[in-house]
Coordinates of C-alpha atoms in Angstrom, one line a residue:
M112 CA 0.1 0.2 0.3
F113 CA 1.4 3.5 -0.8
V114 CA 0.1 7.2 0.1
I115 CA 0.1 9.3 -2.9
R116 CA 0.0 12.8 -2.3
V117 CA -0.4 15.6 -5.2
L118 CA 0.3 19.1 -3.6
D119 CA -0.7 22.4 -5.1
S120 CA 2.7 22.6 -6.6
G121 CA 1.9 19.5 -8.6
L122 CA 4.5 17.6 -6.2
V123 CA 3.9 13.7 -6.1
Q124 CA 5.1 11.8 -3.3
A125 CA 4.7 8.3 -2.7
C126 CA 4.9 6.3 0.7
P127 CA 5.1 2.3 1.0
L128 CA 2.7 0.8 3.4
D129 CA 2.6 -2.8 1.7
V130 CA 5.1 -5.1 3.5
T131 CA 5.4 -7.2 0.2
P132 CA 8.6 -6.2 -1.4
L133 CA 7.6 -4.4 -4.8
T134 CA 9.6 -2.9 -7.6
S135 CA 6.6 -1.3 -9.4
Y136 CA 3.2 0.1 -7.9
A137 CA -0.2 1.2 -9.6
L138 CA -1.1 5.0 -9.1
R139 CA -4.3 6.5 -9.9
I140 CA -5.2 9.9 -9.6
V141 CA -9.0 10.8 -10.1
T142 CA -10.8 13.8 -11.1
K143 CA -12.0 14.8 -7.3
R144 CA -11.2 18.2 -5.9
S145 CA -10.4 16.6 -2.3
G146 CA -10.9 13.7 0.3
L147 CA -9.3 10.2 0.3
V148 CA -10.3 7.7 -2.4
D149 CA -9.4 3.8 -2.0
T150 CA -8.9 2.0 -5.2
D151 CA -7.8 -1.8 -6.2
E152 CA -5.8 -2.1 -9.4
V153 CA -4.7 -5.3 -11.2
T154 CA -1.8 -5.7 -9.2
M155 CA -4.1 -5.8 -5.9
I156 CA -2.2 -3.0 -4.2
R157 CA -4.6 -0.9 -2.4
L158 CA -3.9 2.9 -2.5
A159 CA -5.1 6.1 -0.7
V160 CA -5.2 9.1 -3.0
V161 CA -5.0 12.6 -1.6
E162 CA -5.6 15.7 -3.8
K163 CA -4.9 19.0 -3.1
Q164 CA -5.7 20.1 -6.5
L165 CA -8.2 19.6 -9.3
I166 CA -6.9 17.3 -12.0
L167 CA -8.6 17.9 -15.2
H168 CA -8.2 14.4 -16.6
T169 CA -7.5 10.7 -15.2
I170 CA -4.2 9.0 -15.5
E171 CA -4.3 5.1 -14.9
L172 CA -1.0 3.7 -15.1
R173 CA 1.4 0.7 -13.9
L174 CA 4.4 2.5 -12.9
D175 CA 8.1 1.6 -12.4
V176 CA 10.6 4.5 -10.9
R177 CA 11.5 5.6 -14.4
S178 CA 7.5 6.3 -15.3
A179 CA 7.2 7.7 -11.8
R180 CA 9.7 10.4 -12.7
L181 CA 8.3 10.9 -16.1
L182 CA 4.6 11.4 -14.4
A183 CA 6.3 13.7 -11.8
T184 CA 7.3 15.7 -14.7
Q185 CA 4.1 15.9 -16.4
T186 CA 2.4 17.2 -13.3
R187 CA 5.3 19.7 -13.0
G188 CA 6.5 17.9 -9.8
V189 CA 9.5 16.2 -8.4
F190 CA 9.5 12.3 -7.8
R191 CA 11.1 11.8 -4.4
E192 CA 13.5 9.2 -4.7
E193 CA 13.4 8.3 -1.1
F194 CA 9.7 7.1 -1.4
R195 CA 10.5 4.9 -4.3
P196 CA 9.5 1.2 -3.8
R197 CA 12.4 -1.2 -3.1
F198 CA 13.0 -4.5 -1.5
R199 CA 13.1 -4.0 2.1
S200 CA 11.9 -6.0 5.4
A201 CA 8.4 -5.6 6.5
Q202 CA 10.1 -3.9 9.8
Q203 CA 12.0 -1.5 7.6
T204 CA 8.6 -0.7 5.7
H205 CA 6.6 -0.2 8.6
S206 CA 9.6 2.0 10.4
L207 CA 9.5 4.2 7.4
F208 CA 5.8 4.8 7.2
A209 CA 5.2 5.1 10.9
S210 CA 6.6 8.6 11.3
S211 CA 5.0 10.0 8.1
P212 CA 2.1 12.7 8.8
Y213 CA 0.2 10.4 6.1
N214 CA -0.2 7.6 7.9
K215 CA -3.0 8.8 10.4
M216 CA -5.0 10.6 7.8
A217 CA -5.0 7.2 5.8
E218 CA -6.1 5.5 8.8
A219 CA -8.6 7.9 9.7
T220 CA -10.3 8.1 6.2
D221 CA -9.7 4.5 5.0
A222 CA -13.5 3.4 5.7
T223 CA -14.0 -0.3 5.1
L224 CA -17.0 -0.9 2.4
V225 CA -19.6 -3.2 3.1
L226 CA -22.2 -4.6 1.1
V227 CA -25.7 -5.3 2.4
T228 CA -28.1 -7.0 0.1
G229 CA -31.9 -6.5 0.5
A230 CA -31.1 -3.0 1.9
G231 CA -34.9 -2.0 2.4
G232 CA -35.8 -5.2 4.3
F233 CA -36.8 -5.1 8.1
I234 CA -33.4 -6.7 9.4
A235 CA -31.3 -4.9 6.7
T236 CA -32.4 -1.4 7.6
H237 CA -31.1 -2.0 10.9
I238 CA -28.0 -3.6 9.9
V239 CA -27.3 -0.4 7.3
K240 CA -28.2 1.9 10.2
Q241 CA -25.6 0.4 12.5
L242 CA -23.0 0.0 10.1
Q243 CA -23.1 3.9 9.3
E244 CA -23.4 4.7 13.0
E245 CA -20.0 2.8 13.4
G246 CA -18.2 4.4 10.3
Y247 CA -18.5 2.2 7.8
R248 CA -19.0 2.8 4.0
V249 CA -21.8 1.0 3.2
R250 CA -23.3 -0.1 -0.2
G251 CA -27.0 -1.5 -0.3
T252 CA -28.9 -3.4 -3.0
V253 CA -32.4 -2.8 -4.0
R254 CA -34.5 -4.1 -6.6
S255 CA -35.2 -1.1 -8.0
L256 CA -34.0 2.7 -7.8
E257 CA -37.3 3.9 -9.3
D258 CA -39.2 4.1 -6.0
E259 CA -37.9 7.6 -5.1
E260 CA -39.7 7.7 -1.7
R261 CA -38.2 4.4 -0.5
I262 CA -34.8 5.5 -1.4
K263 CA -35.2 8.8 0.1
K264 CA -36.2 6.7 3.5
L265 CA -33.1 4.5 3.2
K266 CA -30.9 7.6 2.7
E267 CA -32.1 9.2 5.8
L268 CA -31.7 6.3 8.0
C269 CA -28.4 7.8 9.6
P270 CA -28.6 11.4 9.1
D271 CA -25.2 11.8 10.9
A272 CA -23.4 9.0 8.8
K273 CA -19.8 9.8 7.8
H274 CA -20.2 8.3 4.3
E275 CA -23.3 8.5 2.4
L276 CA -25.2 5.5 1.8
E277 CA -24.7 4.1 -2.0
L278 CA -27.5 2.1 -3.4
V279 CA -27.5 -0.1 -6.4
E280 CA -29.8 -2.3 -8.3
A281 CA -29.3 -6.2 -7.9
D282 CA -31.9 -9.0 -7.9
L283 CA -31.7 -12.5 -6.8
T284 CA -33.2 -13.8 -9.9
K285 CA -30.5 -12.1 -12.2
P286 CA -27.0 -13.5 -11.6
E287 CA -25.3 -10.8 -13.8
S288 CA -26.3 -8.0 -11.4
W289 CA -24.2 -9.0 -8.5
E290 CA -20.6 -8.8 -10.0
P291 CA -21.1 -4.9 -10.1
A292 CA -22.7 -4.7 -6.8
V293 CA -19.4 -6.5 -4.9
K294 CA -16.7 -4.3 -6.5
D295 CA -14.3 -3.2 -4.0
V296 CA -16.2 -4.8 -1.1
K297 CA -14.5 -6.1 1.7
Y298 CA -17.5 -7.7 3.7
V299 CA -20.8 -8.8 2.4
I300 CA -23.7 -9.2 4.5
H301 CA -26.3 -11.2 2.6
V302 CA -30.0 -10.5 3.9
A303 CA -32.0 -10.5 0.9
S304 CA -34.3 -13.6 0.7
P305 CA -38.1 -14.1 -0.1
F306 CA -40.5 -14.2 3.1
P307 CA -44.1 -15.2 2.7
T308 CA -46.7 -13.4 4.7
Q309 CA -49.0 -16.5 3.5
T310 CA -48.5 -19.8 2.2
P311 CA -47.1 -19.6 -1.3
K312 CA -49.0 -21.7 -3.8
E313 CA -46.0 -23.1 -5.0
E314 CA -42.8 -24.1 -2.9
S315 CA -40.5 -23.1 -5.8
E316 CA -41.6 -19.3 -5.3
L317 CA -39.5 -19.2 -2.2
I318 CA -37.0 -22.1 -2.7
Q319 CA -35.3 -21.0 -6.2
P320 CA -34.6 -17.5 -5.5
A321 CA -33.1 -18.3 -2.1
V322 CA -30.7 -20.9 -3.3
E323 CA -29.9 -19.9 -6.7
G324 CA -29.4 -16.1 -5.2
T325 CA -27.2 -17.0 -2.5
Q326 CA -25.1 -19.0 -5.0
A327 CA -24.9 -16.0 -7.3
V328 CA -23.8 -13.8 -4.7
L329 CA -21.1 -16.1 -3.6
K330 CA -19.8 -16.4 -6.9
A331 CA -19.6 -12.7 -7.7
C332 CA -17.7 -12.2 -4.1
V333 CA -15.0 -15.1 -5.5
A334 CA -15.1 -13.2 -8.7
A335 CA -14.3 -9.8 -7.0
K336 CA -11.1 -10.7 -5.3
S337 CA -11.7 -8.0 -2.6
V338 CA -14.3 -10.0 -0.4
K339 CA -12.8 -11.3 2.8
R340 CA -16.0 -12.7 4.5
V341 CA -19.6 -13.0 3.8
V342 CA -22.2 -13.2 6.8
L343 CA -25.3 -15.1 5.6
T344 CA -28.9 -14.5 7.4
S345 CA -30.4 -18.0 7.9
S346 CA -33.0 -18.8 9.9
C347 CA -33.9 -20.8 13.4
A348 CA -35.7 -22.9 10.7
A349 CA -32.9 -24.3 9.3
V350 CA -31.9 -25.4 13.0
G351 CA -35.1 -26.6 14.7
W352 CA -38.2 -24.7 14.2
G353 CA -41.1 -26.4 12.2
P354 CA -43.8 -28.9 12.4
G355 CA -41.0 -31.8 12.2
A356 CA -39.0 -30.3 14.8
D357 CA -38.7 -32.3 18.2
T358 CA -40.0 -30.0 21.0
T359 CA -38.5 -32.0 23.8
K360 CA -34.9 -30.8 23.2
T361 CA -32.9 -27.4 23.2
F362 CA -31.7 -27.0 19.9
T363 CA -27.8 -25.9 19.2
E364 CA -26.0 -24.7 16.0
E365 CA -24.9 -28.4 15.7
D366 CA -28.3 -29.3 14.5
W367 CA -29.9 -29.2 11.2
M368 CA -33.6 -29.7 10.2
E369 CA -34.4 -32.2 7.4
P370 CA -35.8 -29.9 4.6
E371 CA -38.7 -32.7 3.7
K372 CA -40.2 -31.7 7.2
L373 CA -40.2 -28.1 6.6
N374 CA -42.8 -25.8 5.2
A375 CA -41.4 -23.7 2.2
Y376 CA -40.2 -20.9 4.0
G377 CA -38.1 -23.2 6.1
K378 CA -36.8 -25.4 3.2
S379 CA -36.2 -22.1 1.5
K380 CA -33.5 -21.0 4.5
T381 CA -32.2 -24.4 5.1
L382 CA -31.4 -25.2 1.4
A383 CA -29.8 -21.7 0.8
E384 CA -27.6 -22.2 3.8
K385 CA -26.8 -25.7 3.0
A386 CA -25.7 -24.4 -0.6
A387 CA -23.6 -21.6 0.8
W388 CA -21.6 -24.0 3.2
D389 CA -21.1 -26.5 0.2
Y390 CA -20.1 -23.9 -2.0
V391 CA -17.5 -22.2 0.2
K392 CA -16.0 -25.5 1.1
E393 CA -15.6 -26.6 -2.4
L394 CA -13.5 -23.3 -3.5
P395 CA -9.9 -23.9 -4.3
D396 CA -7.3 -22.4 -1.9
E397 CA -6.4 -19.3 -4.1
D398 CA -10.4 -18.3 -4.0
K399 CA -11.2 -19.0 -0.4
I400 CA -13.5 -16.6 1.4
E401 CA -15.0 -16.7 5.0
L402 CA -18.5 -17.5 5.7
A403 CA -20.5 -16.8 9.0
V404 CA -24.1 -17.5 9.6
I405 CA -26.6 -15.9 11.5
N406 CA -29.7 -18.2 12.4
P407 CA -32.4 -15.8 14.0
A408 CA -35.6 -16.7 15.7
Y409 CA -38.7 -14.7 15.3
V410 CA -37.3 -11.2 14.8
M411 CA -39.4 -8.1 16.2
G412 CA -38.8 -4.8 17.1
P413 CA -39.2 -1.1 16.0
V414 CA -39.6 -0.5 12.3
I415 CA -37.4 2.1 10.9
N416 CA -38.1 1.8 7.1
G417 CA -41.9 2.2 7.1
S418 CA -42.6 -1.3 5.5
M419 CA -44.4 -4.3 6.8
S420 CA -42.9 -7.6 7.9
T421 CA -44.1 -10.7 9.1
S422 CA -43.7 -10.1 12.6
S423 CA -45.0 -6.7 12.4
E424 CA -48.3 -8.0 11.0
V425 CA -48.9 -10.0 14.2
V426 CA -48.7 -6.7 16.4
K427 CA -50.9 -4.9 13.8
R428 CA -53.5 -7.4 14.0
L429 CA -53.5 -7.5 17.6
L430 CA -53.8 -3.8 17.9
E431 CA -56.4 -3.5 15.1
R432 CA -58.2 -6.7 16.8
E433 CA -58.9 -8.3 13.6
K434 CA -60.1 -11.4 15.6
P435 CA -61.6 -11.7 19.2
F436 CA -58.9 -14.2 20.2
V437 CA -55.4 -14.9 20.1
A438 CA -53.9 -18.4 18.6
K439 CA -52.0 -20.6 20.9
L440 CA -48.8 -20.0 19.4
N441 CA -45.3 -19.8 21.1
F442 CA -42.4 -17.8 19.6
P443 CA -38.7 -17.8 20.4
V444 CA -38.4 -13.9 20.1
V445 CA -35.3 -11.7 19.5
D446 CA -35.2 -8.1 19.1
V447 CA -34.0 -6.9 15.3
R448 CA -31.3 -4.6 16.8
D449 CA -29.8 -7.4 18.3
V450 CA -30.0 -9.4 15.2
A451 CA -28.3 -6.5 13.5
A452 CA -25.4 -6.2 16.0
A453 CA -24.8 -9.9 15.8
H454 CA -24.2 -9.6 11.9
I455 CA -22.1 -7.1 12.4
K456 CA -20.0 -9.0 15.2
A457 CA -20.1 -11.9 12.9
M458 CA -18.5 -9.8 10.0
T459 CA -15.1 -9.0 12.2
L460 CA -14.7 -11.2 15.1
D461 CA -12.1 -14.0 14.2
D462 CA -14.0 -16.7 16.4
A463 CA -17.2 -16.1 14.1
A464 CA -15.6 -17.5 10.8
G465 CA -17.2 -20.9 9.7
K466 CA -19.6 -21.0 12.4
R467 CA -23.2 -20.6 12.7
H468 CA -24.7 -18.4 15.3
L469 CA -28.3 -18.8 16.8
I470 CA -29.7 -15.5 17.7
V471 CA -32.6 -15.9 20.2
N472 CA -33.9 -14.2 23.5
S473 CA -36.8 -16.0 24.9
N474 CA -39.8 -18.0 24.6
V475 CA -43.0 -16.0 24.9
W476 CA -46.8 -17.2 24.1
M477 CA -48.9 -15.2 21.7
K478 CA -51.5 -14.5 24.7
E479 CA -48.4 -13.0 26.7
M480 CA -47.6 -10.9 23.8
A481 CA -51.3 -9.6 23.7
T482 CA -51.3 -9.0 27.6
I483 CA -48.0 -6.8 27.5
L484 CA -49.6 -4.9 24.5
S485 CA -53.1 -4.3 26.3
K486 CA -51.6 -3.0 29.2
E487 CA -49.7 -0.3 27.2
F488 CA -52.6 0.5 24.7
K489 CA -55.8 -0.2 26.0
T490 CA -56.0 3.4 27.8
Q491 CA -54.9 4.8 24.3
G492 CA -58.1 3.3 22.8
Y493 CA -57.0 -0.1 21.5
N494 CA -58.9 -3.2 22.4
V495 CA -56.2 -6.1 22.1
P496 CA -57.6 -9.6 22.5
T497 CA -56.1 -11.7 25.1
A498 CA -58.0 -14.8 25.3
N499 CA -56.7 -17.9 23.5
C500 CA -58.9 -19.1 20.5
P501 CA -60.2 -22.4 21.0
G502 CA -59.0 -25.3 18.9
P503 CA -62.1 -26.2 16.7
I504 CA -62.7 -22.2 15.9
L505 CA -59.1 -21.7 14.9
W506 CA -59.2 -24.9 12.5
L507 CA -62.4 -23.6 11.1
T508 CA -61.0 -19.9 10.8
S509 CA -57.7 -21.5 8.8
L510 CA -59.9 -22.8 6.2
F511 CA -60.5 -19.4 4.9
D512 CA -57.3 -17.9 6.0
R513 CA -54.2 -18.4 4.6
T514 CA -52.1 -16.6 7.2
I515 CA -53.6 -19.0 9.9
K516 CA -53.2 -22.0 7.7
M517 CA -49.6 -21.5 7.8
V518 CA -49.2 -21.5 11.4
M519 CA -51.7 -24.1 12.3
P520 CA -48.7 -27.1 12.5
D521 CA -47.0 -25.0 15.1
I522 CA -50.2 -24.6 17.8
G523 CA -49.4 -25.7 21.1
K524 CA -45.7 -26.3 20.3
V525 CA -42.5 -24.7 21.9
Y526 CA -39.4 -24.7 20.5
K527 CA -36.2 -24.0 22.3
F528 CA -33.0 -22.9 21.3
D529 CA -29.5 -22.5 23.2
N530 CA -28.0 -18.9 22.9
T531 CA -25.0 -19.3 24.7
R532 CA -22.7 -18.7 21.5
M533 CA -24.7 -15.2 21.1
K534 CA -23.8 -14.2 24.5
D535 CA -20.4 -15.6 24.8
V536 CA -18.8 -15.1 21.3
L537 CA -20.9 -12.3 20.0
Q538 CA -21.2 -10.7 23.2
I539 CA -24.7 -9.6 22.5
T540 CA -26.9 -8.7 25.5
P541 CA -30.5 -8.9 24.4
H542 CA -33.4 -6.1 24.5
E543 CA -36.0 -7.0 27.2
I544 CA -39.1 -8.5 25.2
K545 CA -41.5 -6.2 26.8
D546 CA -39.6 -3.3 25.3
T547 CA -39.0 -5.0 22.1
L548 CA -43.0 -5.7 21.6
I549 CA -44.2 -1.9 22.8
E550 CA -41.6 -0.1 20.7
M551 CA -42.2 -2.1 17.7
A552 CA -46.3 -1.1 18.1
Y553 CA -45.2 2.5 18.5
S554 CA -43.1 2.7 15.4
L555 CA -46.0 1.1 13.4
I556 CA -48.4 3.8 14.6
E557 CA -45.9 6.6 13.9
A558 CA -45.3 5.2 10.6
G559 CA -49.0 5.1 9.9
L560 CA -49.2 1.5 9.4
I561 CA -51.7 1.2 12.4
K562 CA -54.5 3.8 12.7
K563 CA -53.9 6.3 15.6
T564 CA -57.1 6.5 17.8
K565 CA -58.3 9.6 19.3
K566 CA -57.0 8.6 22.5
Y567 CA -53.5 7.8 21.4
K568 CA -50.9 9.6 23.2
G569 CA -47.5 8.5 21.7
P570 CA -44.5 6.8 22.9
G571 CA -44.7 6.6 26.4
G572 CA -48.2 7.4 27.0
G573 CA -49.5 4.2 28.1
E574 CA -51.2 3.2 31.4
Q575 CA -48.0 1.5 33.0
E576 CA -46.2 5.0 32.9
E577 CA -49.4 7.1 34.1
D578 CA -49.9 4.5 36.9
G579 CA -46.3 4.4 37.7
E580 CA -45.9 0.6 37.3
K581 CA -42.3 0.8 36.0
K582 CA -40.2 -1.7 38.1
E583 CA -37.0 -1.0 40.3
E584 CA -34.0 -2.1 38.1
G585 CA -33.3 -5.5 38.7
E586 CA -36.9 -6.6 39.9
G587 CA -38.7 -9.3 38.1
T588 CA -42.3 -9.0 36.4
E589 CA -44.9 -10.8 37.9
G590 CA -47.0 -13.2 36.1
E591 CA -47.3 -13.7 32.3
D592 CA -45.5 -10.4 31.3
K593 CA -42.2 -11.9 32.7
P594 CA -40.1 -13.0 29.6
K595 CA -38.7 -16.3 30.1
E596 CA -35.0 -17.4 29.2
N597 CA -34.9 -19.5 26.1
G598 CA -35.6 -23.0 27.2
D599 CA -37.6 -22.1 30.3
V600 CA -41.0 -22.1 29.0
K601 CA -44.2 -22.2 31.1
D602 CA -46.3 -25.0 30.1
E603 CA -50.0 -23.9 29.2
D604 CA -52.0 -27.0 30.6
K605 CA -55.4 -25.5 30.3
N606 CA -57.7 -27.9 28.5
E607 CA -60.2 -26.9 25.7
D608 CA -63.0 -26.4 28.0
D609 CA -60.8 -24.2 30.2
L610 CA -59.8 -21.8 27.0
K611 CA -63.4 -21.7 25.7
K612 CA -64.5 -20.6 29.2
E613 CA -61.8 -18.1 29.4
G614 CA -62.7 -16.9 26.1
K615 CA -66.4 -16.6 27.1
E616 CA -65.7 -14.9 30.2
E617 CA -63.6 -12.2 28.2
E618 CA -66.1 -11.9 25.7
K619 CA -68.8 -11.0 28.6
S620 CA -66.7 -8.8 30.3
E621 CA -65.9 -6.9 27.1
K622 CA -70.0 -6.9 26.6
I623 CA -70.6 -5.5 30.1
E624 CA -67.9 -2.9 29.6
D625 CA -69.5 -1.9 26.4
V626 CA -73.4 -1.9 28.2
K627 CA -71.6 0.2 30.8
E628 CA -70.6 2.7 28.6
E629 CA -73.6 2.8 26.6
K630 CA -75.7 3.1 29.7
K631 CA -73.3 5.9 30.8
D632 CA -73.7 7.5 27.4
G633 CA -77.6 7.3 27.5
E634 CA -77.7 8.7 31.3
E635 CA -75.6 11.8 30.0
E636 CA -78.1 12.1 27.2
K637 CA -81.1 11.9 29.4
K638 CA -79.5 14.5 31.9
E639 CA -79.1 17.0 28.9
E640 CA -82.5 16.5 27.7
S641 CA -83.8 17.1 31.4
K642 CA -81.7 20.2 31.7
Q643 CA -83.2 21.3 28.2
E644 CA -86.9 20.4 29.4
E645 CA -86.2 22.5 32.8
K646 CA -85.0 25.5 30.9
K647 CA -88.3 25.8 28.6
T648 CA -90.4 25.2 31.6
E649 CA -88.4 28.3 33.4
E650 CA -89.2 30.1 30.2
K651 CA -92.7 29.4 29.9
S652 CA -93.3 30.5 34.0
E653 CA -91.5 33.5 33.7
P654 CA -94.1 36.5 33.3
K655 CA -93.5 38.8 30.1
P656 CA -92.3 42.4 30.6
E657 CA -95.6 43.6 29.4
E658 CA -97.9 41.5 32.1
T659 CA -95.1 43.1 34.8
A660 CA -96.0 46.5 33.8
K661 CA -99.8 46.0 34.0

């Protein structure tokens, strides 16, 4: 590596950084008035170019010492012989540059370029935001740049970013679109993958783009020659989550689900991950790249790009009371911000290379989710259902609702995962489940994805804050609201009759509340009518002025 400086006088200075003995180097002067520019030439020598004057044309040459002198003459400068490339040890090279004022300047501005695929997705937007906050240069892929409103939102994810977000078009179904996307990139975080909101008509709709898209991205990474590591977003479904999973065990990164036992989404994630591991394993030594995989559970948390995800649909349906009951579903939940942080840690940590990483916090029943949301939003005009739906009614509903049909095989089942690696290797301390749910709900309301009620007060305006129910630091939460560590799951041992009874009691309670409200409104109307009648009576009984005069 060399730092090349072009002074106002035209002086060209070159200082070697690379520890490999070289007799020539590549120089590129780019048409830009100021700033540092990184470029990779055919020689694979990285250059940091500082420009102090406007160069009106681009010069791109492979230079030996003689050519460097010639270039210096052409730019009205002097080539410093003491900076020319020569055979020297790594220690001598380091010593030569250690005292140079250009060293700190290059380190401060030589930001690493990271590619995030599917940058507009729920998880990917948080990854992009966190990368920008940490000072990385970020390039994101989208399927189309024509959606100006969406592009604008992505560009504004991190207003204080040192480097503006770069967006390029790339599609999982178009292999040729990925080579330009990975050019000059050091790390790739491959998040893009089709995700269903309802059961697809054909499994191939999910499986084909997931598998072939992953292979296309990896091939482009190898061809680029600049990519060091790829972080792939997989799923807990590839480990042990789905109709065929063993609910009696706690799954670890060593476990794999058999694809034929999974639904279409689970198959797509499992087969895509397997394809990635197989591809990297078969690469020749000269083309080797590192692979790390993130296997997140059910991802929830604040939406920052204004678009819906499968998990946000769950919260939306609860707040809008789409149905009077909740399904008896259990979710191994994790906060989207923890998932994003895990990707970035897996991108750089040595211990993460060549490994899978389960990212999960706690197991939560849907009824518990509903209870948390109800406590926060009931006083703000949202009537969240909190009673479990009886099995027969849920089954009947699934005949007409494809979304419910998709989750029917998971009713009543608990899938447990070991998150030791997440905590010990990636050093991720998960968010509280309660905060994850409440912040997700507020983000959906603020984004206009859930309608605001007349009583809506905004973030922090729930009953819990008003009544001072916030717990002291370190104090646990009682009852169903307490998030449980993964694997420590409360068994719901109520039978069908109990659930029906519970549902009827809640419906009865709600009807009583409605009757009370109606009765209250009726009494107020009667009082108002009574006042009006009294007023009219008083007016009639008052003597007229003429009569008083007489």
